[in-house]
Amino acid sequence: MVVELVIRVKCKHPGVTIAFLVDAGSNPYYFAMIIEYEDGDGDLGAVELKQSGGDRELWHPMQHSWGATWMLKLGSQLQPPFSIRLTTLTLHHTLVAHNVIPFNWQPGQTYRSRVNFKT
């Protein structure tokens, strides 16, 4: 019998805000990103994307791909700029990075927010 123990630790990145590295394979129909430097619980339970076109109040749940990578494939062209909503898994703390991914976003680029979780 193998017992696996997972311990989550709080993350601290003093003076650093959350960054979003757009995956190199992203395009107008598929969007993936790596989320970096989030403080707090050390876990994300939900990531959602809101686009500027269509229903501007609709948050689309992103799928956890692997590691810190989250992805979204809607089947239609995405309309930037994008706002990203993050919710922690354990304590359900939520924050929004408004319009953090700009209209002219590029794969491989990192976009820094103005927000982070409290530690």
mmCIF file of C-alpha atoms in Angstrom:
data_model
loop_
_atom_site.group_PDB
_atom_site.id
_atom_site.type_symbol
_atom_site.label_atom_id
_atom_site.label_comp_id
_atom_site.label_asym_id
_atom_site.label_seq_id
_atom_site.Cartn_x
_atom_site.Cartn_y
_atom_site.Cartn_z
ATOM 1 C CA MET A 1 0.000 0.000 0.000
ATOM 2 C CA VAL A 2 1.304 3.415 -0.970
ATOM 3 C CA VAL A 3 0.187 6.458 0.969
ATOM 4 C CA GLU A 4 0.587 9.775 -0.777
ATOM 5 C CA LEU A 5 0.588 12.961 1.248
ATOM 6 C CA VAL A 6 -0.044 16.282 -0.448
ATOM 7 C CA ILE A 7 0.561 19.447 1.517
ATOM 8 C CA ARG A 8 -0.478 22.785 0.081
ATOM 9 C CA VAL A 9 1.441 25.783 1.261
ATOM 10 C CA LYS A 10 0.477 29.423 1.089
ATOM 11 C CA CYS A 11 2.277 31.325 -1.625
ATOM 12 C CA LYS A 12 3.869 34.706 -1.067
ATOM 13 C CA HIS A 13 5.194 36.935 -3.827
ATOM 14 C CA PRO A 14 5.577 40.301 -2.040
ATOM 15 C CA GLY A 15 4.906 43.263 -4.316
ATOM 16 C CA VAL A 16 4.187 41.038 -7.328
ATOM 17 C CA THR A 17 0.805 40.827 -9.049
ATOM 18 C CA ILE A 18 -0.687 37.844 -10.862
ATOM 19 C CA ALA A 19 0.621 37.306 -14.393
ATOM 20 C CA PHE A 20 -0.936 35.415 -17.307
ATOM 21 C CA LEU A 21 1.413 33.789 -19.845
ATOM 22 C CA VAL A 22 -0.546 33.095 -23.032
ATOM 23 C CA ASP A 23 0.217 29.612 -24.359
ATOM 24 C CA ALA A 24 2.082 29.470 -27.680
ATOM 25 C CA GLY A 25 -0.731 27.380 -29.215
ATOM 26 C CA SER A 26 -3.443 29.941 -28.483
ATOM 27 C CA ASN A 27 -5.415 31.423 -31.374
ATOM 28 C CA PRO A 28 -8.734 33.285 -31.877
ATOM 29 C CA TYR A 29 -10.678 30.015 -31.333
ATOM 30 C CA TYR A 30 -8.602 28.395 -28.564
ATOM 31 C CA PHE A 31 -7.129 30.207 -25.574
ATOM 32 C CA ALA A 32 -4.791 28.753 -22.957
ATOM 33 C CA MET A 33 -2.655 30.432 -20.334
ATOM 34 C CA ILE A 34 -0.331 29.754 -17.437
ATOM 35 C CA ILE A 35 -1.233 31.629 -14.262
ATOM 36 C CA GLU A 36 1.788 32.834 -12.307
ATOM 37 C CA TYR A 37 2.534 34.502 -8.966
ATOM 38 C CA GLU A 38 -0.833 34.098 -7.262
ATOM 39 C CA ASP A 39 -0.551 34.590 -3.512
ATOM 40 C CA GLY A 40 -2.726 33.008 -0.874
ATOM 41 C CA ASP A 41 -3.994 29.457 -0.510
ATOM 42 C CA GLY A 42 -1.723 27.941 -3.167
ATOM 43 C CA ASP A 43 -4.603 26.374 -5.076
ATOM 44 C CA LEU A 44 -7.029 27.446 -7.770
ATOM 45 C CA GLY A 45 -10.390 25.728 -7.958
ATOM 46 C CA ALA A 46 -11.915 27.713 -10.809
ATOM 47 C CA VAL A 47 -10.750 30.048 -13.549
ATOM 48 C CA GLU A 48 -13.243 31.861 -15.776
ATOM 49 C CA LEU A 49 -12.884 34.121 -18.803
ATOM 50 C CA LYS A 50 -15.185 36.965 -19.832
ATOM 51 C CA GLN A 51 -14.833 38.297 -23.366
ATOM 52 C CA SER A 52 -15.879 41.708 -24.640
ATOM 53 C CA GLY A 53 -18.173 40.585 -27.457
ATOM 54 C CA GLY A 54 -21.558 38.910 -27.296
ATOM 55 C CA ASP A 55 -22.976 38.540 -23.806
ATOM 56 C CA ARG A 56 -20.572 40.755 -21.897
ATOM 57 C CA GLU A 57 -21.785 39.483 -18.535
ATOM 58 C CA LEU A 58 -21.179 35.790 -19.284
ATOM 59 C CA TRP A 59 -18.230 34.142 -17.537
ATOM 60 C CA HIS A 60 -16.952 31.044 -19.389
ATOM 61 C CA PRO A 61 -15.436 28.346 -17.147
ATOM 62 C CA MET A 62 -11.953 27.358 -18.239
ATOM 63 C CA GLN A 63 -10.690 23.784 -18.033
ATOM 64 C CA HIS A 64 -7.639 22.930 -15.956
ATOM 65 C CA SER A 65 -5.242 21.400 -18.481
ATOM 66 C CA TRP A 66 -2.132 20.587 -16.423
ATOM 67 C CA GLY A 67 0.091 22.315 -13.866
ATOM 68 C CA ALA A 68 -0.770 26.013 -13.862
ATOM 69 C CA THR A 69 -2.293 25.885 -17.378
ATOM 70 C CA TRP A 70 -5.982 26.616 -17.970
ATOM 71 C CA MET A 71 -7.724 26.493 -21.382
ATOM 72 C CA LEU A 72 -10.942 27.481 -23.141
ATOM 73 C CA LYS A 73 -12.322 26.344 -26.492
ATOM 74 C CA LEU A 74 -15.797 27.755 -27.195
ATOM 75 C CA GLY A 75 -16.190 26.771 -30.840
ATOM 76 C CA SER A 76 -16.493 30.390 -31.935
ATOM 77 C CA GLN A 77 -14.005 33.216 -32.257
ATOM 78 C CA LEU A 78 -13.146 34.804 -28.918
ATOM 79 C CA GLN A 79 -13.562 38.568 -28.553
ATOM 80 C CA PRO A 80 -10.791 40.305 -26.570
ATOM 81 C CA PRO A 81 -10.032 42.039 -24.308
ATOM 82 C CA PHE A 82 -10.501 39.293 -21.703
ATOM 83 C CA SER A 83 -11.153 39.592 -17.997
ATOM 84 C CA ILE A 84 -10.101 36.628 -15.853
ATOM 85 C CA ARG A 85 -11.841 35.562 -12.630
ATOM 86 C CA LEU A 86 -9.897 33.318 -10.233
ATOM 87 C CA THR A 87 -11.390 31.367 -7.314
ATOM 88 C CA THR A 88 -9.309 29.448 -4.784
ATOM 89 C CA LEU A 89 -10.185 25.814 -4.150
ATOM 90 C CA THR A 90 -10.072 25.657 -0.370
ATOM 91 C CA LEU A 91 -11.416 28.987 0.888
ATOM 92 C CA HIS A 92 -13.276 30.094 -2.284
ATOM 93 C CA HIS A 93 -11.657 33.532 -2.350
ATOM 94 C CA THR A 94 -12.367 35.261 -5.668
ATOM 95 C CA LEU A 95 -10.736 38.097 -7.559
ATOM 96 C CA VAL A 96 -11.048 39.550 -11.056
ATOM 97 C CA ALA A 97 -8.293 40.824 -13.335
ATOM 98 C CA HIS A 98 -10.337 43.192 -15.516
ATOM 99 C CA ASN A 99 -9.354 43.382 -19.219
ATOM 100 C CA VAL A 100 -5.967 41.872 -18.374
ATOM 101 C CA ILE A 101 -5.588 40.210 -21.796
ATOM 102 C CA PRO A 102 -5.649 43.080 -24.326
ATOM 103 C CA PHE A 103 -7.340 43.320 -27.712
ATOM 104 C CA ASN A 104 -4.025 42.734 -29.530
ATOM 105 C CA TRP A 105 -2.827 39.804 -27.380
ATOM 106 C CA GLN A 106 -0.117 37.537 -28.746
ATOM 107 C CA PRO A 107 0.767 33.886 -28.008
ATOM 108 C CA GLY A 108 3.880 33.625 -25.857
ATOM 109 C CA GLN A 109 3.364 37.030 -24.225
ATOM 110 C CA THR A 110 2.901 37.625 -20.504
ATOM 111 C CA TYR A 111 0.266 40.077 -19.298
ATOM 112 C CA ARG A 112 0.430 41.320 -15.727
ATOM 113 C CA SER A 113 -2.671 42.144 -13.712
ATOM 114 C CA ARG A 114 -3.068 44.746 -10.981
ATOM 115 C CA VAL A 115 -4.431 42.235 -8.464
ATOM 116 C CA ASN A 116 -3.370 39.408 -6.172
ATOM 117 C CA PHE A 117 -4.843 37.403 -3.320
ATOM 118 C CA LYS A 118 -4.128 38.530 0.224
ATOM 119 C CA THR A 119 -1.679 36.439 2.223
#
